mmCIF file of C-alpha atoms in Angstrom:
data_model
loop_
_atom_site.group_PDB
_atom_site.id
_atom_site.type_symbol
_atom_site.label_atom_id
_atom_site.label_comp_id
_atom_site.label_asym_id
_atom_site.label_seq_id
_atom_site.Cartn_x
_atom_site.Cartn_y
_atom_site.Cartn_z
ATOM 1 C CA UNK L 1 109.299 108.268 114.515
ATOM 2 C CA UNK L 2 112.914 108.285 114.913
ATOM 3 C CA UNK L 3 115.159 106.316 113.051
ATOM 4 C CA UNK L 4 119.032 105.742 114.335
ATOM 5 C CA UNK L 5 121.268 106.871 110.772
ATOM 6 C CA UNK L 6 122.916 103.084 111.918
ATOM 7 C CA UNK L 7 119.912 101.299 110.910
ATOM 8 C CA UNK L 8 120.126 102.827 107.665
ATOM 9 C CA UNK L 9 123.350 102.153 106.646
ATOM 10 C CA UNK L 10 123.836 99.192 104.387
ATOM 11 C CA UNK L 11 125.601 95.821 104.518
ATOM 12 C CA UNK L 12 128.931 96.356 103.569
ATOM 13 C CA UNK L 13 129.479 93.686 100.490
ATOM 14 C CA UNK L 14 132.284 90.736 101.781
ATOM 15 C CA UNK L 15 135.897 91.926 101.142
ATOM 16 C CA UNK L 16 136.001 88.385 97.962
ATOM 17 C CA UNK L 17 133.117 90.274 96.459
ATOM 18 C CA UNK L 18 135.990 93.683 95.665
ATOM 19 C CA UNK L 19 138.422 90.501 94.614
ATOM 20 C CA UNK L 20 135.997 89.582 91.617
ATOM 21 C CA UNK L 21 135.915 92.912 90.604
ATOM 22 C CA UNK L 22 137.336 93.703 87.381
ATOM 23 C CA UNK L 23 141.244 95.800 86.868
ATOM 24 C CA UNK L 24 141.486 98.227 84.693
ATOM 25 C CA UNK L 25 144.928 99.265 83.579
ATOM 26 C CA UNK L 26 146.343 101.081 81.062
ATOM 27 C CA UNK L 27 144.095 103.799 79.559
ATOM 28 C CA UNK L 28 144.223 105.505 76.848
ATOM 29 C CA UNK L 29 142.536 107.428 74.549
ATOM 30 C CA UNK L 30 143.402 107.417 70.520
ATOM 31 C CA UNK L 31 144.732 110.784 68.850
ATOM 32 C CA UNK L 32 141.196 111.945 67.945
ATOM 33 C CA UNK L 33 139.082 110.985 71.250
ATOM 34 C CA UNK L 34 136.640 108.857 70.046
ATOM 35 C CA UNK L 35 138.724 105.673 71.339
ATOM 36 C CA UNK L 36 139.137 104.047 74.302
ATOM 37 C CA UNK L 37 140.684 101.462 75.155
ATOM 38 C CA UNK L 38 142.073 99.177 78.100
ATOM 39 C CA UNK L 39 143.397 96.924 79.677
ATOM 40 C CA UNK L 40 140.921 94.994 82.052
ATOM 41 C CA UNK L 41 141.750 91.647 84.685
ATOM 42 C CA UNK L 42 139.468 89.043 86.109
ATOM 43 C CA UNK L 43 141.319 86.513 88.229
ATOM 44 C CA UNK L 44 143.436 85.730 85.254
ATOM 45 C CA UNK L 45 142.112 86.540 81.934
ATOM 46 C CA UNK L 46 143.770 89.883 80.330
ATOM 47 C CA UNK L 47 141.488 91.387 77.336
ATOM 48 C CA UNK L 48 142.435 94.200 75.887
ATOM 49 C CA UNK L 49 138.939 96.809 75.844
ATOM 50 C CA UNK L 50 138.525 98.826 72.575
ATOM 51 C CA UNK L 51 135.268 100.917 73.082
ATOM 52 C CA UNK L 52 133.847 104.445 71.092
ATOM 53 C CA UNK L 53 133.216 107.162 73.589
ATOM 54 C CA UNK L 54 130.479 108.279 72.457
ATOM 55 C CA UNK L 55 128.833 104.677 73.478
ATOM 56 C CA UNK L 56 126.848 103.511 70.319
ATOM 57 C CA UNK L 57 128.627 100.556 68.923
ATOM 58 C CA UNK L 58 129.824 97.648 71.219
ATOM 59 C CA UNK L 59 133.129 97.699 72.691
ATOM 60 C CA UNK L 60 135.776 95.204 70.862
ATOM 61 C CA UNK L 61 137.259 91.997 73.610
ATOM 62 C CA UNK L 62 141.180 91.998 72.101
ATOM 63 C CA UNK L 63 140.786 88.219 75.248
ATOM 64 C CA UNK L 64 145.482 88.169 74.893
ATOM 65 C CA UNK L 65 145.018 85.194 77.700
ATOM 66 C CA UNK L 66 147.143 84.739 80.336
ATOM 67 C CA UNK L 67 149.814 86.924 78.548
ATOM 68 C CA UNK L 68 151.055 90.031 80.423
ATOM 69 C CA UNK L 69 150.294 93.374 78.353
ATOM 70 C CA UNK L 70 153.421 95.732 77.811
ATOM 71 C CA UNK L 71 152.514 97.945 76.293
ATOM 72 C CA UNK L 72 148.703 100.116 74.798
ATOM 73 C CA UNK L 73 149.707 102.121 71.586
ATOM 74 C CA UNK L 74 147.630 104.306 69.769
ATOM 75 C CA UNK L 75 149.459 104.174 66.037
ATOM 76 C CA UNK L 76 147.062 106.349 64.848
ATOM 77 C CA UNK L 77 142.398 106.713 65.336
ATOM 78 C CA UNK L 78 142.095 103.204 63.479
ATOM 79 C CA UNK L 79 144.990 101.478 64.934
ATOM 80 C CA UNK L 80 146.433 100.165 67.895
ATOM 81 C CA UNK L 81 149.680 98.853 68.753
ATOM 82 C CA UNK L 82 149.222 95.767 71.080
ATOM 83 C CA UNK L 83 152.496 94.078 73.134
ATOM 84 C CA UNK L 84 152.336 91.021 75.074
ATOM 85 C CA UNK L 85 154.130 88.827 76.964
ATOM 86 C CA UNK L 86 155.137 85.600 78.199
ATOM 87 C CA UNK L 87 156.725 83.974 80.394
ATOM 88 C CA UNK L 88 159.324 79.949 80.059
ATOM 89 C CA UNK L 89 161.625 77.815 81.173
ATOM 90 C CA UNK L 90 163.503 77.695 78.891
ATOM 91 C CA UNK L 91 166.692 75.006 78.790
ATOM 92 C CA UNK L 92 170.640 75.691 79.498
ATOM 93 C CA UNK L 93 171.545 72.476 79.203
ATOM 94 C CA UNK L 94 171.125 69.087 81.628
ATOM 95 C CA UNK L 95 169.896 70.113 84.259
ATOM 96 C CA UNK L 96 169.996 74.351 83.997
ATOM 97 C CA UNK L 97 166.671 76.402 83.229
ATOM 98 C CA UNK L 98 166.256 79.964 83.431
ATOM 99 C CA UNK L 99 162.834 82.681 82.807
ATOM 100 C CA UNK L 100 162.836 84.540 80.103
ATOM 101 C CA UNK L 101 160.080 85.940 78.229
ATOM 102 C CA UNK L 102 158.792 86.283 75.116
ATOM 103 C CA UNK L 103 157.500 89.341 73.278
ATOM 104 C CA UNK L 104 154.806 89.087 71.676
ATOM 105 C CA UNK L 105 152.794 92.893 68.931
ATOM 106 C CA UNK L 106 149.677 93.183 66.435
ATOM 107 C CA UNK L 107 148.445 95.494 64.680
ATOM 108 C CA UNK L 108 144.379 96.242 65.290
ATOM 109 C CA UNK L 109 142.619 97.408 62.571
ATOM 110 C CA UNK L 110 139.042 99.496 64.783
ATOM 111 C CA UNK L 111 137.001 99.921 61.317
ATOM 112 C CA UNK L 112 137.795 96.274 60.021
ATOM 113 C CA UNK L 113 138.594 94.614 62.903
ATOM 114 C CA UNK L 114 141.884 92.866 61.371
ATOM 115 C CA UNK L 115 144.913 92.237 63.440
ATOM 116 C CA UNK L 116 148.231 91.275 62.179
ATOM 117 C CA UNK L 117 151.123 90.201 63.945
ATOM 118 C CA UNK L 118 153.866 92.638 64.280
ATOM 119 C CA UNK L 119 156.320 90.583 63.234
ATOM 120 C CA UNK L 120 159.310 90.013 60.267
ATOM 121 C CA UNK L 121 158.638 88.458 56.584
ATOM 122 C CA UNK L 122 158.597 84.446 56.636
ATOM 123 C CA UNK L 123 162.170 84.899 55.223
ATOM 124 C CA UNK L 124 164.149 86.380 57.374
ATOM 125 C CA UNK L 125 162.014 85.227 60.364
ATOM 126 C CA UNK L 126 164.286 83.303 63.290
ATOM 127 C CA UNK L 127 161.092 83.873 66.097
ATOM 128 C CA UNK L 128 157.844 84.843 66.052
ATOM 129 C CA UNK L 129 158.379 87.154 68.872
ATOM 130 C CA UNK L 130 160.049 90.556 69.009
ATOM 131 C CA UNK L 131 162.665 91.454 70.806
ATOM 132 C CA UNK L 132 161.416 94.811 72.457
ATOM 133 C CA UNK L 133 158.346 97.419 72.542
ATOM 134 C CA UNK L 134 157.225 98.684 69.150
ATOM 135 C CA UNK L 135 157.322 102.607 69.258
ATOM 136 C CA UNK L 136 155.437 104.104 67.208
ATOM 137 C CA UNK L 137 156.643 107.017 64.661
ATOM 138 C CA UNK L 138 155.380 109.319 61.536
ATOM 139 C CA UNK L 139 158.437 108.706 58.473
ATOM 140 C CA UNK L 140 157.366 111.483 55.287
ATOM 141 C CA UNK L 141 153.254 111.767 56.772
ATOM 142 C CA UNK L 142 152.712 107.733 57.408
ATOM 143 C CA UNK L 143 152.621 106.612 60.482
ATOM 144 C CA UNK L 144 154.703 103.425 60.982
ATOM 145 C CA UNK L 145 155.617 101.338 63.865
ATOM 146 C CA UNK L 146 159.922 100.505 64.180
ATOM 147 C CA UNK L 147 160.616 96.502 65.848
ATOM 148 C CA UNK L 148 163.235 94.317 66.402
ATOM 149 C CA UNK L 149 163.443 90.390 65.616
ATOM 150 C CA UNK L 150 165.796 88.371 65.109
ATOM 151 C CA UNK L 151 167.232 86.780 62.235
ATOM 152 C CA UNK L 152 169.773 84.150 60.873
ATOM 153 C CA UNK L 153 173.296 85.128 60.259
ATOM 154 C CA UNK L 154 175.547 82.800 60.122
ATOM 155 C CA UNK L 155 173.149 79.975 61.588
ATOM 156 C CA UNK L 156 172.852 82.516 64.726
ATOM 157 C CA UNK L 157 169.459 84.927 65.428
ATOM 158 C CA UNK L 158 171.130 88.193 65.555
ATOM 159 C CA UNK L 159 169.126 91.564 66.511
ATOM 160 C CA UNK L 160 167.590 92.685 63.271
ATOM 161 C CA UNK L 161 165.344 96.712 62.467
ATOM 162 C CA UNK L 162 162.240 96.557 60.530
ATOM 163 C CA UNK L 163 159.649 99.228 60.170
ATOM 164 C CA UNK L 164 155.589 98.469 59.397
ATOM 165 C CA UNK L 165 153.017 100.698 57.420
ATOM 166 C CA UNK L 166 150.481 100.854 59.658
ATOM 167 C CA UNK L 167 148.644 101.806 56.317
ATOM 168 C CA UNK L 168 149.539 99.063 54.255
ATOM 169 C CA UNK L 169 150.529 96.252 56.568
ATOM 170 C CA UNK L 170 154.143 95.780 54.500
ATOM 171 C CA UNK L 171 157.242 94.865 56.286
ATOM 172 C CA UNK L 172 160.592 96.194 55.714
ATOM 173 C CA UNK L 173 164.379 95.534 56.914
ATOM 174 C CA UNK L 174 166.231 98.335 57.585
ATOM 175 C CA UNK L 175 169.933 97.392 59.862
ATOM 176 C CA UNK L 176 170.306 93.898 61.006
ATOM 177 C CA UNK L 177 172.878 93.959 64.413
ATOM 178 C CA UNK L 178 175.319 92.100 64.963
ATOM 179 C CA UNK L 179 175.718 88.914 67.902
ATOM 180 C CA UNK L 180 176.580 91.627 69.903
ATOM 181 C CA UNK L 181 173.879 93.951 69.535
ATOM 182 C CA UNK L 182 170.772 93.939 72.235
ATOM 183 C CA UNK L 183 168.305 97.145 70.946
ATOM 184 C CA UNK L 184 168.177 99.179 68.620
ATOM 185 C CA UNK L 185 167.247 103.759 69.966
ATOM 186 C CA UNK L 186 164.532 104.426 68.447
ATOM 187 C CA UNK L 187 164.498 108.846 68.116
ATOM 188 C CA UNK L 188 161.721 111.290 68.441
#
């Protein structure tokens, strides 16, 4: 009995089924190559997924909700720096508002499952956010995260550069900008 090739083709799934599949973006391999991290998005939910390449352990899911992922960077084989942003309407007087983007960042320790917020120390912090995407560098043999945040100066927030030690979580202030400054540049 001859069978037509058309009879053997499977019925295609409706297009709506493909829209419900998660999208994957910003795939990052750890420096040693043992871990993979990426952003998975399903409809309105964003999840950073971390798992070992060997597939032995279950993946770790870090839910970031509706926040947009701005940066995903391995500091070393055990620490992942994640920067997200949210958008808000900021009042600018009685009749006007403006959309503003607010950046938040954290350091995830793969070994112990701990999350450390990347932010200025309590005594110097004006807001719980970072002003630009954190940058990972090696300084004197240690991995550090450079970030800027607002600190109060004469009752006004000014951008300030900080350094966070990846291994200890210790944060120290490096430089305080002026009211006219917008960002810091970190070299290679």
